[in-house]
Structure formats: C-alpha cells, structure tokens
PDB file of C-alpha atoms and ligand atoms in Angstrom:
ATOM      1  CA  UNK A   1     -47.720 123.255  -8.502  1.00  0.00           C
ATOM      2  CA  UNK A   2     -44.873 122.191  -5.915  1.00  0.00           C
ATOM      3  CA  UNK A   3     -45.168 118.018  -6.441  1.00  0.00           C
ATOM      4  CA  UNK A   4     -42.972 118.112  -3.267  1.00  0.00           C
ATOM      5  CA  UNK A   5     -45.905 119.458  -0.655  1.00  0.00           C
ATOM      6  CA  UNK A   6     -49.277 117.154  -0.708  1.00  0.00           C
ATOM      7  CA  UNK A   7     -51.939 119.473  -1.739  1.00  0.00           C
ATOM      8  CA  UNK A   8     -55.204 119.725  -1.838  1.00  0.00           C
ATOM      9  CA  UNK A   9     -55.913 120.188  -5.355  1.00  0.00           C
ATOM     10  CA  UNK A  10     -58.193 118.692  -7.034  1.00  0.00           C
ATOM     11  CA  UNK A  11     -57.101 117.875 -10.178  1.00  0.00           C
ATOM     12  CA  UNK A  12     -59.775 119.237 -13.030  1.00  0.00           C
ATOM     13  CA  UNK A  13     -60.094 115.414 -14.635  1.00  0.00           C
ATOM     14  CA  UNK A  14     -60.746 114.494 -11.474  1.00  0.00           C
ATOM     15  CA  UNK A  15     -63.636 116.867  -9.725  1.00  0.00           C
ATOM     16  CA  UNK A  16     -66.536 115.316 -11.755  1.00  0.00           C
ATOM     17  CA  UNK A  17     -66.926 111.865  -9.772  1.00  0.00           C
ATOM     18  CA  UNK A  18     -65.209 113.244  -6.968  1.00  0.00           C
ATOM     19  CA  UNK A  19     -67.733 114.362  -3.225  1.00  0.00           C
ATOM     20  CA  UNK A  20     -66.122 115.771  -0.249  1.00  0.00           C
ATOM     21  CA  UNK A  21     -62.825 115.280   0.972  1.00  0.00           C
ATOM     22  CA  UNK A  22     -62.491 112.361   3.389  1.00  0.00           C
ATOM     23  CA  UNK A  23     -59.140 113.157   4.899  1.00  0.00           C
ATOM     24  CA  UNK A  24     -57.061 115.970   3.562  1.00  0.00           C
ATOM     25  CA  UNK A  25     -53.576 115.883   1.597  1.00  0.00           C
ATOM     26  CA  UNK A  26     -52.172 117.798   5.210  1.00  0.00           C
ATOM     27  CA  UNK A  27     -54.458 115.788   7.571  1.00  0.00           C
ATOM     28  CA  UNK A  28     -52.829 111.991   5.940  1.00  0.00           C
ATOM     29  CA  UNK A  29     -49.505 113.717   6.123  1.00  0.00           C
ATOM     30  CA  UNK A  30     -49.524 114.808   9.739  1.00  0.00           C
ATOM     31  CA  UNK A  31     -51.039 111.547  10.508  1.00  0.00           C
ATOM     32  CA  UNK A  32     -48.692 109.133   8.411  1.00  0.00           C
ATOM     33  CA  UNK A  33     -45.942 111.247  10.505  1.00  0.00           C
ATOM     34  CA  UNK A  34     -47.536 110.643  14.097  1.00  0.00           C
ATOM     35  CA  UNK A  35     -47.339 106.667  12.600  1.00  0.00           C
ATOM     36  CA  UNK A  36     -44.160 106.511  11.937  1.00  0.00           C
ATOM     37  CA  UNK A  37     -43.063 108.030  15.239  1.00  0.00           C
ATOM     38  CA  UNK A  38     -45.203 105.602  17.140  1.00  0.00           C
ATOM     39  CA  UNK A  39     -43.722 102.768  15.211  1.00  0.00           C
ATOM     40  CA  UNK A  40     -40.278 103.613  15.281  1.00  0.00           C
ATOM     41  CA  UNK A  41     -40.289 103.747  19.457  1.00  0.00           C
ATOM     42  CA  UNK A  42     -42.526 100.435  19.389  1.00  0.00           C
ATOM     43  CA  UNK A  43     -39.788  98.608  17.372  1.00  0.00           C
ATOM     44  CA  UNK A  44     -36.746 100.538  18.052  1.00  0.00           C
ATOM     45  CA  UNK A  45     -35.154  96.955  18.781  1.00  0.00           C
ATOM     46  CA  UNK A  46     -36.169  94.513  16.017  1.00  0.00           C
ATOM     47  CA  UNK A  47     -36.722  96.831  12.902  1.00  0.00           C
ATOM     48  CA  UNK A  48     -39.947  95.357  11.080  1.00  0.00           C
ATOM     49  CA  UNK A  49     -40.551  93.877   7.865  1.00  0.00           C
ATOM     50  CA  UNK A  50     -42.809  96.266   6.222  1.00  0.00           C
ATOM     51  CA  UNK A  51     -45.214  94.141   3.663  1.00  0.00           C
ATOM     52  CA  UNK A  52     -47.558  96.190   1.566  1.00  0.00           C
ATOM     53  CA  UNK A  53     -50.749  95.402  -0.111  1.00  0.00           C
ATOM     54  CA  UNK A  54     -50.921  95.965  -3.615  1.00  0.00           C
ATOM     55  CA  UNK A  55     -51.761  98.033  -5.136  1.00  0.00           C
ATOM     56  CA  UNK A  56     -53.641 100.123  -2.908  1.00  0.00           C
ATOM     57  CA  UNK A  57     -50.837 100.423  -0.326  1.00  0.00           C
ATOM     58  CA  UNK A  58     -48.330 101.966  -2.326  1.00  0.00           C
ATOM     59  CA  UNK A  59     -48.650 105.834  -1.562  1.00  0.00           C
ATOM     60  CA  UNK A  60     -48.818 105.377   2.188  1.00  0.00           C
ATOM     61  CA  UNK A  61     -46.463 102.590   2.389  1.00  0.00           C
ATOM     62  CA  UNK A  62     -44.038 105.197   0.273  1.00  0.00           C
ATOM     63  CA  UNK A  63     -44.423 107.677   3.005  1.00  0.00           C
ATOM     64  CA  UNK A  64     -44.980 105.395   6.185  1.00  0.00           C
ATOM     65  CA  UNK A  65     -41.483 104.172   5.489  1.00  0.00           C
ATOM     66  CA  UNK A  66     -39.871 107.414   5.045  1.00  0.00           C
ATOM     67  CA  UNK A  67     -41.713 108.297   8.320  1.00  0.00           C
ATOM     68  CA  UNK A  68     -39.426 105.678  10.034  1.00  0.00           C
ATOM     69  CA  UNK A  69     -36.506 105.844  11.301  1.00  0.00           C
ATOM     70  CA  UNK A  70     -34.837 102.724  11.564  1.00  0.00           C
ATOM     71  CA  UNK A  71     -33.239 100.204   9.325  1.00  0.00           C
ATOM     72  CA  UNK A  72     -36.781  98.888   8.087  1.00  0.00           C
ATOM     73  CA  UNK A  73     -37.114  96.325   5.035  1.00  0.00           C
ATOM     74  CA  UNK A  74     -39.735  96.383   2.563  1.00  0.00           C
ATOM     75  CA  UNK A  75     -41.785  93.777   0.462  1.00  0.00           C
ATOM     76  CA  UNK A  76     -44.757  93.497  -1.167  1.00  0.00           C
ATOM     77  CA  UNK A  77     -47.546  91.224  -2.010  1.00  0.00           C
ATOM     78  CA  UNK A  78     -50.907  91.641  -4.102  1.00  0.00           C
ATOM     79  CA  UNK A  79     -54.087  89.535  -3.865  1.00  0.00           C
ATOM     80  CA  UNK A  80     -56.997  90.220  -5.655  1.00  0.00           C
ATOM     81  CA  UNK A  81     -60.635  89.703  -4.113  1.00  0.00           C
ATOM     82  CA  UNK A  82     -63.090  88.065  -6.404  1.00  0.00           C
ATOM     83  CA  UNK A  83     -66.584  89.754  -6.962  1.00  0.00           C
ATOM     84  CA  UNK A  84     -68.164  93.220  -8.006  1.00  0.00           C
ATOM     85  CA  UNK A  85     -65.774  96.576  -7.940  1.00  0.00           C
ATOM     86  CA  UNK A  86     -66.681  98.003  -4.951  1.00  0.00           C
ATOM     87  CA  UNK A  87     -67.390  95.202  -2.970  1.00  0.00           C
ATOM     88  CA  UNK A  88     -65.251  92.351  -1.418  1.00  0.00           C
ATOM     89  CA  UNK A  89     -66.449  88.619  -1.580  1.00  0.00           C
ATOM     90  CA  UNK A  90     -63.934  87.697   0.935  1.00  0.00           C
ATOM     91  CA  UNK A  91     -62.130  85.316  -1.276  1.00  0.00           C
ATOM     92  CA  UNK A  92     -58.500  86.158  -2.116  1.00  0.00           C
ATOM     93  CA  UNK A  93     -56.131  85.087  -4.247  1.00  0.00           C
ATOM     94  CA  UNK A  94     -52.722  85.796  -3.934  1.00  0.00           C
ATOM     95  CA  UNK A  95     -51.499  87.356  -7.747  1.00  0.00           C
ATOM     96  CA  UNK A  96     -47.640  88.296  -6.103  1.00  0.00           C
ATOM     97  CA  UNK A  97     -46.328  86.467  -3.143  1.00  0.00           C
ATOM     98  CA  UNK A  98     -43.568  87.850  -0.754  1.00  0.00           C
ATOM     99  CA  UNK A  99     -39.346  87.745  -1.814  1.00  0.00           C
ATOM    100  CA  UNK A 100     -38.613  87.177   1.284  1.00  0.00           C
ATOM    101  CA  UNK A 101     -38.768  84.846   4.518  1.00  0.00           C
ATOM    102  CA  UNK A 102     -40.529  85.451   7.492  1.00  0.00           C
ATOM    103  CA  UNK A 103     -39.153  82.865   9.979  1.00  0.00           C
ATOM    104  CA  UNK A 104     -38.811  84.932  13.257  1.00  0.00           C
ATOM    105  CA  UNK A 105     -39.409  88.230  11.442  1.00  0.00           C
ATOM    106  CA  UNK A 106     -41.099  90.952  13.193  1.00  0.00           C
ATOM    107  CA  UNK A 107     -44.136  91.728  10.600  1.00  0.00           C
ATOM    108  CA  UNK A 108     -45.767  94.517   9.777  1.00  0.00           C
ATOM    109  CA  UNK A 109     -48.592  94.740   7.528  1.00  0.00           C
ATOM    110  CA  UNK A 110     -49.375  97.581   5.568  1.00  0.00           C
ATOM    111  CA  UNK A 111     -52.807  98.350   4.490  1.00  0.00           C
ATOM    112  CA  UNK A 112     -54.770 101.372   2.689  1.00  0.00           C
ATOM    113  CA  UNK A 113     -58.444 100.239   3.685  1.00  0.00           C
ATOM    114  CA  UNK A 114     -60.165  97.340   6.198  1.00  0.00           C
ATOM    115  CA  UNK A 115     -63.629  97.675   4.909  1.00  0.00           C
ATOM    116  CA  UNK A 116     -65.441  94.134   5.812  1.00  0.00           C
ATOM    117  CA  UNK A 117     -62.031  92.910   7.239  1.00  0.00           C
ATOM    118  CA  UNK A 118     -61.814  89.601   5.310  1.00  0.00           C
ATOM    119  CA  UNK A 119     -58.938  90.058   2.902  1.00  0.00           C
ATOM    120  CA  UNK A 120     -56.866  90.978   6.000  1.00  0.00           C
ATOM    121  CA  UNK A 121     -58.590  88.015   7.798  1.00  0.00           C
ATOM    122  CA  UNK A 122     -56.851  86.052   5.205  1.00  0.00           C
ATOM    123  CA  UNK A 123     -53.701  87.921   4.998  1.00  0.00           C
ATOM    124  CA  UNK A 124     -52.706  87.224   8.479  1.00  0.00           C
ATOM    125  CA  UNK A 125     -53.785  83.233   8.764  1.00  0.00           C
ATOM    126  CA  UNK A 126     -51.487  83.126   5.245  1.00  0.00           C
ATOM    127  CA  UNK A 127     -48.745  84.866   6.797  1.00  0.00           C
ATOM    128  CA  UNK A 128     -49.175  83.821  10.524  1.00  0.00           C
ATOM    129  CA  UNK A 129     -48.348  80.156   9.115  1.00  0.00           C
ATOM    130  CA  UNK A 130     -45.156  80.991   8.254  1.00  0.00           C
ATOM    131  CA  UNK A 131     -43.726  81.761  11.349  1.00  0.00           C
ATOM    132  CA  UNK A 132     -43.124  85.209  11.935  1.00  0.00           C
ATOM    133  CA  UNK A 133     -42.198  86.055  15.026  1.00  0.00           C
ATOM    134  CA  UNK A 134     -44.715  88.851  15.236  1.00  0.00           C
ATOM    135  CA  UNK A 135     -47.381  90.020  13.283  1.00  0.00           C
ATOM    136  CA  UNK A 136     -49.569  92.835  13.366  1.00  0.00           C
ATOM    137  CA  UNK A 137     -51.349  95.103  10.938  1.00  0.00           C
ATOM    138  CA  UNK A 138     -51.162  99.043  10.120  1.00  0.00           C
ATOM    139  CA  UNK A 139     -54.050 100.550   8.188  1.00  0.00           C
ATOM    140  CA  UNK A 140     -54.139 103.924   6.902  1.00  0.00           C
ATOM    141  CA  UNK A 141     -58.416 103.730   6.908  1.00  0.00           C
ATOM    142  CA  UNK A 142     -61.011 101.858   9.042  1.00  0.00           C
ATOM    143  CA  UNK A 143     -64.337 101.898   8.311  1.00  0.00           C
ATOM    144  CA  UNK A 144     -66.922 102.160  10.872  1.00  0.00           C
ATOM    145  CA  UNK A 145     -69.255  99.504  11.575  1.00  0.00           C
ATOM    146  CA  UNK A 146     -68.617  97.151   8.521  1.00  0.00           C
ATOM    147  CA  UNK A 147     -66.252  94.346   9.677  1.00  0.00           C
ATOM    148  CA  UNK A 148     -67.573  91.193   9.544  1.00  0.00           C
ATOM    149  CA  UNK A 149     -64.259  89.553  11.351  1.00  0.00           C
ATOM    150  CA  UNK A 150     -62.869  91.190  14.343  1.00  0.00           C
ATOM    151  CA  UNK A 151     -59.596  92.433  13.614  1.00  0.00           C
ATOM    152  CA  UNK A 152     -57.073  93.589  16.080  1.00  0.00           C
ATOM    153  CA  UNK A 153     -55.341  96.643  14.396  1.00  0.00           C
ATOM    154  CA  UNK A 154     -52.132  97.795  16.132  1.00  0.00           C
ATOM    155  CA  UNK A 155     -51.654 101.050  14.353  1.00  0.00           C
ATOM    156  CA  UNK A 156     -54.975 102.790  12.567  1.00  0.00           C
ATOM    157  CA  UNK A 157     -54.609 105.991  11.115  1.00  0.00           C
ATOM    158  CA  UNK A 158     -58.213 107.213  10.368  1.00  0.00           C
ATOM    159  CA  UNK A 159     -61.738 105.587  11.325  1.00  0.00           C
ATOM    160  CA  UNK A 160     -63.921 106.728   8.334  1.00  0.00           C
ATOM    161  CA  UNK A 161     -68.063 106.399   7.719  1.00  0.00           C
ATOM    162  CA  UNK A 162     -68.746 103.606   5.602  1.00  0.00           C
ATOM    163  CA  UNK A 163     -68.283 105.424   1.956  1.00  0.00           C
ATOM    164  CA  UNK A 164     -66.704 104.213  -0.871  1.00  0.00           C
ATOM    165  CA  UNK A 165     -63.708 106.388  -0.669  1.00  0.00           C
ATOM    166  CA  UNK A 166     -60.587 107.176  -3.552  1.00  0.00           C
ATOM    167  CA  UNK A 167     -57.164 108.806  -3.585  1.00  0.00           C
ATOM    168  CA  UNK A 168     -54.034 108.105  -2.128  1.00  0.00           C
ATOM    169  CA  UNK A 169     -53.753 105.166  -3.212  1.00  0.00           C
ATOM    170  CA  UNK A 170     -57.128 104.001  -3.706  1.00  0.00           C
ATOM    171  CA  UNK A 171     -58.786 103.700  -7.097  1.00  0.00           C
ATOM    172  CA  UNK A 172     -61.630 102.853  -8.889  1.00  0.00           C
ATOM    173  CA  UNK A 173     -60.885 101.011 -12.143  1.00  0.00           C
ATOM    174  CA  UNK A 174     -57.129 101.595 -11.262  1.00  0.00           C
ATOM    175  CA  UNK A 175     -57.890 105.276 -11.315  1.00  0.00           C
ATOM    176  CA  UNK A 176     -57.336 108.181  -8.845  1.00  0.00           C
ATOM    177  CA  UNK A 177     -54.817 106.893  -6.797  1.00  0.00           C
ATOM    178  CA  UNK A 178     -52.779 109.625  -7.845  1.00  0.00           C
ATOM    179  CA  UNK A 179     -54.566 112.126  -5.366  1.00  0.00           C
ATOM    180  CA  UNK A 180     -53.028 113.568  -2.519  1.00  0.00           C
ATOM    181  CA  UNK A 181     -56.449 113.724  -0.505  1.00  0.00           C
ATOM    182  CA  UNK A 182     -59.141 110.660  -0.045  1.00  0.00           C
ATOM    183  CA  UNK A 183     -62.186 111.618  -1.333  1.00  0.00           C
ATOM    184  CA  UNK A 184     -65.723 109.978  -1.909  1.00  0.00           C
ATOM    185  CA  UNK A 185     -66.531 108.757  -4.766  1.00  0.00           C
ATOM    186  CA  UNK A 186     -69.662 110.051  -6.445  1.00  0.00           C
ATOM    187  CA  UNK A 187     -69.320 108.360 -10.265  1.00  0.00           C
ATOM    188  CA  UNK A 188     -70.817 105.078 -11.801  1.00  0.00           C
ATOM    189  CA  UNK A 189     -68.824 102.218 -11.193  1.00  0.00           C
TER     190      UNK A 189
HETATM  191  P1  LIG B 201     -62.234  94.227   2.811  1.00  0.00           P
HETATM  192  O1  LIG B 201     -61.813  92.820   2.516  1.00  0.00           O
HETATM  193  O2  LIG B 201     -63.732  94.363   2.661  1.00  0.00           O
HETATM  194  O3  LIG B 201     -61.766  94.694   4.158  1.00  0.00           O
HETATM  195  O4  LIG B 201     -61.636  95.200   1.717  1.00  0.00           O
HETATM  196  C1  LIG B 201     -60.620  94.745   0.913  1.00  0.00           C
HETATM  197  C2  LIG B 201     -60.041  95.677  -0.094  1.00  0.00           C
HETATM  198  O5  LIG B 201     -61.068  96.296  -0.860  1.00  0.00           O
HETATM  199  C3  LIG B 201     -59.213  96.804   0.451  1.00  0.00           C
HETATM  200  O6  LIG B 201     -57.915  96.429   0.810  1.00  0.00           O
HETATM  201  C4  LIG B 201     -59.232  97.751  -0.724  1.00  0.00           C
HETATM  202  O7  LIG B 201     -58.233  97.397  -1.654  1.00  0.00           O
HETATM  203  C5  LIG B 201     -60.621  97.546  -1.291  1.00  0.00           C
HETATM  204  N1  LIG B 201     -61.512  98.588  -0.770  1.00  0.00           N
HETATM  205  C6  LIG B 201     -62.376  98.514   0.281  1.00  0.00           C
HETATM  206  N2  LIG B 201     -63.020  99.678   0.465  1.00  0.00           N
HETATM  207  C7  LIG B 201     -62.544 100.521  -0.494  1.00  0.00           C
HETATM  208  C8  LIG B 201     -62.813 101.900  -0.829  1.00  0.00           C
HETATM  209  O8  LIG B 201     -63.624 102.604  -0.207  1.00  0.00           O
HETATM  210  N3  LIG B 201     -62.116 102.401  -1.888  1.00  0.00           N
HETATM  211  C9  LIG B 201     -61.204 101.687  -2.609  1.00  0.00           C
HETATM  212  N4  LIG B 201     -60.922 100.401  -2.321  1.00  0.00           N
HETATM  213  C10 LIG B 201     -61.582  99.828  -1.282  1.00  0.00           C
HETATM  214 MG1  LIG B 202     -56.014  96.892  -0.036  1.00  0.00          MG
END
C-alpha cells in the first residue's frame, strides 16, 4: 500500500465497528486543499497562528498546513470535556495550554468536529481574552442541527448528519484515528 496517497482502505482490524464512509480519504483531501487555498488568499498579509485541538486535530491540522502557502506558525493546545465518551458536557478543561503569545496575533483555530459547539464556545472566550488581534475558527466537520451555541465558523470543510463519526483524526477510546476516511461508528462504546 502507497502510505503517500490517502486511500480508502479499510484496514481489516478496523471493518468490524466501522458503517459507511462519511467523507472519503480523496473527498477530505480535495477539500483540505480547496482550504488551504481559501486561507492562504484570506491571509496573504498577516500569516496566521494555526492552534490545533488535541488530539483530534492532528491529521488535518498536518495537512491543512501543508495546504498553505505562507509563512504560517503552529501551536497546539488540548482540553478535555468531562462526561460520557461520546458525548460532551460542555465543561472543559484545559490539559496543554499554548507556547506562545497571542497579543495582536491573527488566530486561527483548528478543529476536527463542532458537534454541540460548547468546547469551541469555550475555546474562543479563553483565547479571545488574550488579545488576539483576530480570531476565527476552521473545522474540518459540522454537524447538522446539534449546536446548542451559535458559532460563527469562517472556514467549514464538511456539514455531516448528526452520527458519531471516526477516522482522520477522530477516535473512540484513542482508536481509529489512523484512518484516511471518516467513517461511522457502529461498535459499543
Ligand atoms: P462539542 O463540544 O459537542 O462541539 O464536541 C467536542 C469534541 O467532542 C470534539 O472536538 C471532538 O473531539 C469530540 N467529538 C464530537 N463528536 C465526535 C464524533 O463524532 N467523533 C469523535 N469525536 C467527537
Ligand atoms: Mg476536538
């Protein structure tokens, strides 16, 4: 298997809790592309700060980047929302906090899933306090109908019936993010 094209596979330890595929490995790809286009016109003249949700961010903040061109920088935070696996309870807590500043930065967020909206609800009224000079969000998935808070999104790559959904990125139990395609998720959790 080339690990240099995103594929479609489905990996055999993975097909037994896996349902249909959500978005495929070539549909993400095209779209992270289109993305990074958009965002390197929109801030050809103050490069962003790219900050990335952990853990779930990782694959398409590892190609969003890529898909930029222009001297971007890169951090990362993780928070952890309290309550059952597959649901949020809206209450974060931050377990990594950013290296850097963000006085008069230009602040991108990067995001694998809004689902009822709150952790980013919190993300931005922690981050908006310190002063960036702009903040907005990117999120690889939106689901439809489910946010509680109204969120203005400046870059969404896929709206997405409300399905618990895993792959690229996204786990369950800190598994299957090491799928090229998002799939629903049929197994116990
Ligand atoms: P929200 O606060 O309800 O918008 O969702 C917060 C977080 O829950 C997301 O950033 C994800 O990390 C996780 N999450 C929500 N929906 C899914 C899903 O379908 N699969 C995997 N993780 C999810
Ligand atoms: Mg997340």
């Amino acid at each position: 298997m080339d690990r240099h094209a995103p594929h479609d596979f489905t990996a055999k330890w993975a097909q037994q809790d896996l349902g249909e595929v959500v978005v495929s490995a070539k549909e993400v790809h095209d779209r992270v592309c289109e993305l990074g286009h958009q965002i390197t016109k929109d801030y050809a003249a103050n490069p962003p700060l790219l900050v990335g949700v952990l853990k779930g961010a990782i694959n398409f903040m590892s190609d969003l980047m890529r898909a930029i061109e222009l001297p971007v920088e890169v951090d990362f935070m993780a928070v952890s929302s309290y309550g059952a696996a597959t649901k949020t309870s809206g209450v974060v807590r931050i377990v990594k906090d950013l290296d850097v500043d963000l006085l008069n930065r230009d602040v991108l967020v990067v995001e694998d899933v809004v689902d009822s909206g709150l952790t980013l609800n919190y993300l931005r009224q922690y981050l908006g306090a310190r002063s960036p000079a702009s903040l907005e969000v990117c999120a690889l998935l939106v689901k439809e109908g489910e946010q509680r808070v109204e969120q203005s999104l400046k870059y969404v790559g896929f709206v997405i019936p409300s399905h618990f959904v895993v792959g690229y990125g996204l786990d369950v139990n800190e598994r299957y993010r090491n799928l090229d395609a998002i799939y629903t998720y049929t197994g116990e959790v």
